[in-house]
XYZ file of C-alpha atoms in Angstrom:
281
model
C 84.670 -32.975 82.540
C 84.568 -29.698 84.433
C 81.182 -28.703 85.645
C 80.146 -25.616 84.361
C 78.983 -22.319 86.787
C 75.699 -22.080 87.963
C 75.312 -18.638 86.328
C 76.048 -20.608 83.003
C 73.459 -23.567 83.468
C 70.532 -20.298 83.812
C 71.917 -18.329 81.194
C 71.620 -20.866 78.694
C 68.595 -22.605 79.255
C 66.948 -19.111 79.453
C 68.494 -18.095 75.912
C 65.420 -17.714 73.806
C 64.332 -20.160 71.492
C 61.852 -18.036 69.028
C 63.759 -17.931 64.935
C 65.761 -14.561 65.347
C 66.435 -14.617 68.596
C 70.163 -14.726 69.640
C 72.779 -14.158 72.307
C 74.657 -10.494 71.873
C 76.282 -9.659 68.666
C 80.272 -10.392 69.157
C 82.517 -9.823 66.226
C 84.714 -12.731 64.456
C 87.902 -10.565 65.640
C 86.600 -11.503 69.270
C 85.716 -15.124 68.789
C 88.935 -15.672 67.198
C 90.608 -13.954 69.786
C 88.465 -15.877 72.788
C 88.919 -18.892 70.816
C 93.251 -18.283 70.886
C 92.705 -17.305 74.445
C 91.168 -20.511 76.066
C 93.540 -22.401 74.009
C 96.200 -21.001 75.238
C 95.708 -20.429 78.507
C 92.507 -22.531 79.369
C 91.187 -20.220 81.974
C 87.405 -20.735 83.210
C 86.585 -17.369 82.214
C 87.391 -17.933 78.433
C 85.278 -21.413 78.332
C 82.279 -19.619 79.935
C 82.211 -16.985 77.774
C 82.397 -19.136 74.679
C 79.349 -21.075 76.271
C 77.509 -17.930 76.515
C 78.645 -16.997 72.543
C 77.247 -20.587 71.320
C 74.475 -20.766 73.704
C 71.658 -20.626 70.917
C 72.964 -23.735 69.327
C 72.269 -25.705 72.076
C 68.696 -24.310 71.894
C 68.664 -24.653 68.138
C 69.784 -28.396 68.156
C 67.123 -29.208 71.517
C 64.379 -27.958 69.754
C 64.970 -30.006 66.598
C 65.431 -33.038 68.769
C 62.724 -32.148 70.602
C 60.016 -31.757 67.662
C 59.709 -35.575 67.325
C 59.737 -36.085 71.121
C 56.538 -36.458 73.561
C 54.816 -33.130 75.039
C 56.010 -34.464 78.541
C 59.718 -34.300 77.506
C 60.590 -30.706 78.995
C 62.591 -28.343 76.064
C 64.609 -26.881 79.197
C 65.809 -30.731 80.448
C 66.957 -31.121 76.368
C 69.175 -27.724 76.542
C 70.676 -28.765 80.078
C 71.596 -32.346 78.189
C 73.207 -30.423 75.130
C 75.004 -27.960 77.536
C 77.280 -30.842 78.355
C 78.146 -31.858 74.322
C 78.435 -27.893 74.025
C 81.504 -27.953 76.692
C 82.412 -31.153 75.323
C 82.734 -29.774 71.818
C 84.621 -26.657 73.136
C 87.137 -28.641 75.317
C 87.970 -30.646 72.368
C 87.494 -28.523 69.362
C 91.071 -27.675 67.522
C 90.601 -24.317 65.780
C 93.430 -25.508 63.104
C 90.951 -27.985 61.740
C 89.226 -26.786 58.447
C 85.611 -27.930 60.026
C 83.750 -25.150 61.748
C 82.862 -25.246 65.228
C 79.180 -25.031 64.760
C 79.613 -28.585 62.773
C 81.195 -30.174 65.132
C 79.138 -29.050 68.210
C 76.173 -29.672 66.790
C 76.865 -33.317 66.426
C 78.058 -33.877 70.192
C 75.239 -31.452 71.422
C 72.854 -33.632 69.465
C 74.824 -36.525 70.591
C 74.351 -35.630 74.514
C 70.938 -35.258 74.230
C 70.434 -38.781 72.745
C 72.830 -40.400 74.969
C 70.999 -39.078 78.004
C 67.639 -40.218 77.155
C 68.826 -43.279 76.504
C 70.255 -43.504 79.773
C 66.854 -42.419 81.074
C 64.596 -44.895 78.522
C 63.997 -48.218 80.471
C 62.886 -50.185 77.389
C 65.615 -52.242 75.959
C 66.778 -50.806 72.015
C 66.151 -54.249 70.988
C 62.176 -54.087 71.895
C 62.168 -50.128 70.629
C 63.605 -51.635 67.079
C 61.161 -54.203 67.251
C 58.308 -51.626 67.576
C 59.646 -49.917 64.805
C 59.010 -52.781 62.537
C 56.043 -53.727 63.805
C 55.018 -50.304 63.215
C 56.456 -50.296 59.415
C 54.962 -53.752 59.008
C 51.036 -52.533 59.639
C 52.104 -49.219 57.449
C 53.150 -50.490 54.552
C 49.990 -53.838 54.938
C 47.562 -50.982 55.142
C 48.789 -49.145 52.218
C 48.714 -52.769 50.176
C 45.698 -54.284 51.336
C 43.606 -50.827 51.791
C 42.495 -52.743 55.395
C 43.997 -53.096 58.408
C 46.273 -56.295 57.867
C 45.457 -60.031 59.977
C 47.611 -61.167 62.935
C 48.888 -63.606 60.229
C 49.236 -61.343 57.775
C 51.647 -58.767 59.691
C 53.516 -62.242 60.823
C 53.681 -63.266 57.167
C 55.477 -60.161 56.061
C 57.786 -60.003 59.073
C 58.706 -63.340 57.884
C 58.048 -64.951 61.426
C 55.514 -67.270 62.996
C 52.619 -65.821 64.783
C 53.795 -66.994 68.336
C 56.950 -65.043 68.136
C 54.800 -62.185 66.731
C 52.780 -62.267 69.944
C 55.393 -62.402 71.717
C 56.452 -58.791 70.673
C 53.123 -57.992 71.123
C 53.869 -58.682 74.606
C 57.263 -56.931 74.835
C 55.408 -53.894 73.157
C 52.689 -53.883 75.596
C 55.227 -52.005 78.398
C 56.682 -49.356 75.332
C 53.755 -46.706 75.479
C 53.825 -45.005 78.736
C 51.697 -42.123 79.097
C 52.105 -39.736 82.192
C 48.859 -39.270 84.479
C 49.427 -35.933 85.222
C 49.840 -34.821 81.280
C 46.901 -33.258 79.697
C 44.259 -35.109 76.788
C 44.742 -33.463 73.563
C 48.408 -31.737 74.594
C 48.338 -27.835 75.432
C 49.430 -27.799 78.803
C 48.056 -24.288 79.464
C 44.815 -24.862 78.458
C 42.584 -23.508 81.830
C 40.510 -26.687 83.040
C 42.208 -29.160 81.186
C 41.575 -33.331 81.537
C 44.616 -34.885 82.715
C 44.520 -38.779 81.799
C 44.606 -39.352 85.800
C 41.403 -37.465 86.091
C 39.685 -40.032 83.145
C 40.560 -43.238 85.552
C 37.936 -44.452 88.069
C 39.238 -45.529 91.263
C 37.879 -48.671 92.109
C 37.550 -48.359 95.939
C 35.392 -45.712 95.420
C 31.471 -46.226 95.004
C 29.423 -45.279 91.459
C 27.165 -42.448 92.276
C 24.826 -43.612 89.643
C 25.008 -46.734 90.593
C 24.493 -46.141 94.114
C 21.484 -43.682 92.998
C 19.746 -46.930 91.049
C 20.554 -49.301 93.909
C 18.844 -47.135 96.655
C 16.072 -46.386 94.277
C 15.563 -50.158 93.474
C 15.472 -50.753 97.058
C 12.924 -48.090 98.130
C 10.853 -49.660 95.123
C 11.483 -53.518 96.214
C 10.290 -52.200 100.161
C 7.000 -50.699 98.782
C 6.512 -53.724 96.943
C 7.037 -56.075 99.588
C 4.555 -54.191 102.273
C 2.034 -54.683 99.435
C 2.376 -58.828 99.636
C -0.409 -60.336 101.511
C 0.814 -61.501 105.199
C 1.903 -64.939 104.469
C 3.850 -63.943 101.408
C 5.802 -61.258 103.102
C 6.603 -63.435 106.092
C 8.201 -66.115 103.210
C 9.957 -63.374 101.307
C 11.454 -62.378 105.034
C 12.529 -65.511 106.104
C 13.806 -66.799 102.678
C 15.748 -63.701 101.134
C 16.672 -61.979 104.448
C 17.364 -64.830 107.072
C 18.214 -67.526 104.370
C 15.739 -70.417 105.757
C 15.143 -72.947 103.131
C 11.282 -73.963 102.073
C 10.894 -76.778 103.969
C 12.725 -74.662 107.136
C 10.062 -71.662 106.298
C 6.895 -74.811 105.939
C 7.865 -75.800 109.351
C 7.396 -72.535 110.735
C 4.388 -71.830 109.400
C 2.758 -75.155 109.505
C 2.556 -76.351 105.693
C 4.215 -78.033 103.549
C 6.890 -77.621 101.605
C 4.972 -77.113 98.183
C 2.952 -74.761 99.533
C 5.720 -72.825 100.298
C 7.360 -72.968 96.851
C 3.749 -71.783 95.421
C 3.730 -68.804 98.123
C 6.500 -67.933 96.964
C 6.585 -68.586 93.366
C 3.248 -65.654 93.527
C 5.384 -63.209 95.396
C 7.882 -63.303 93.406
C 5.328 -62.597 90.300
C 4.188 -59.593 92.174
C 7.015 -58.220 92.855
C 8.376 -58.630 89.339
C 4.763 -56.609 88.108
C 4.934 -53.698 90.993
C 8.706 -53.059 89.873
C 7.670 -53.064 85.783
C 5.018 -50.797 86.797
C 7.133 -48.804 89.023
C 10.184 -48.520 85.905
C 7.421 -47.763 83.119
C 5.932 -44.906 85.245
């Protein structure tokens, strides 16, 4: 198919959309006439100007496909898909057919649109169907049972067992794609908008609050410590900090492994009480 001029491409993706808006008034006399002329003759200039003439059908038909698409899905990317089923329809259109032309292009316009972002959708039809009746399935359970319907339940009525039903689960679980950069609650010109990116926490990144609480239960632990008695500091040192064991910690300080454990069953009871006290004031 012949590509069309640049000039074109702008001119009709800039046609505006708004009901009542339209390209510049030409009379049937003329259309006819361009119509007889690129038949005839075929010349670029004819086609183009028919393009320009039908422009605001390609408009009309994007933004009726587009209605039922996502927010991310650009209106200008649907008019530059139905450009192409708008030359198509010219190219091909016989003007001795009883059918009118805005018929027939609005099926291939629609048509080029659907076959492009198909071409562009990397989920398989068969797991979009499959959605679909999952989808219909919890609909029409909900409206029955007034509840939303059992695993079993949805299998029951899709007239499957529950393992294959989990296994669309599965399949389903890579259909919803949602764009990082596109804004929480749509409006893309809202000023200070939330994009779903910004809601993510990035894991290699450290908690503020959490980083707050673990400094301030660390300042709190140190003034608890310097309030042990000697002995009991020197156990909580060499137990929690250089990872001796009791009997290593006895040896060092001359007793016996019991006494240890006691020592440092106390601390640890002291510690817990400073810290309580510490949270509660």
């Amino acid at each position: 198919m012949p590509q069309p001029h640049a000039s074109v491409v702008e001119a009709i993706v800039e046609v505006p959309t708004q009901r009542g808006a339209s390209a510049p008034s030409t009379s049937a006399e003329e259309i006819e006439a361009l119509w007889d002329e690129y038949k005839a003759t075929a010349v670029p200039q004819a086609r183009e100007r028919l393009i320009l003439h039908y422009a605001p059908l390609v408009n009309a038909v994007a933004g009726r496909v587009g209605m039922r698409l996502p927010s991310t899905v650009e209106q200008a990317d649907l008019v530059s898909y139905g450009m192409f089923g708008l030359i198509d329809a010219i190219e091909k259109y016989q003007t001795d057919r009883a059918v009118k032309f805005e018929s027939y292009a609005s099926s291939r316009i629609r048509g080029a649109i659907i076959d492009e972002l198909r071409a562009m959708d990397w989920v398989p039809r068969s797991v979009r169907t499959k959605a679909r009746s999952v989808d219909r399935a919890y609909a029409e359970l909900e409206a029955k049972l007034h509840r939303t319907p059992s695993e079993a339940e949805v299998a029951v009525h899709l007239e499957m067992p529950v393992e294959d039903l989990r296994a669309i689960y599965s399949q389903l679980s890579t259909v919803n794609v949602a764009a990082l950069d596109e804004l929480l609650g749509g409006g893309d010109d809202r000023p200070g908008g939330v994009s779903l990116g910004d809601t993510l926490g990035d894991e290699r990144s450290q908690d503020p609050a959490g980083s707050l609480e673990a400094a301030e239960t660390k300042f709190l632990l140190a003034r608890a410590i310097e309030c042990l008695g000697e002995r009991e500091r020197i156990v909580v040192v060499l137990y929690y900090y250089e990872g001796m064991t009791l009997a290593e910690i006895g040896r060092v300080l001359g007793v016996t492994e019991s006494r240890i454990s006691q020592m440092h069953t106390a601390a640890m009871v002291r510690l817990r009480t400073r810290l309580l006290d510490a949270e509660r004031a």
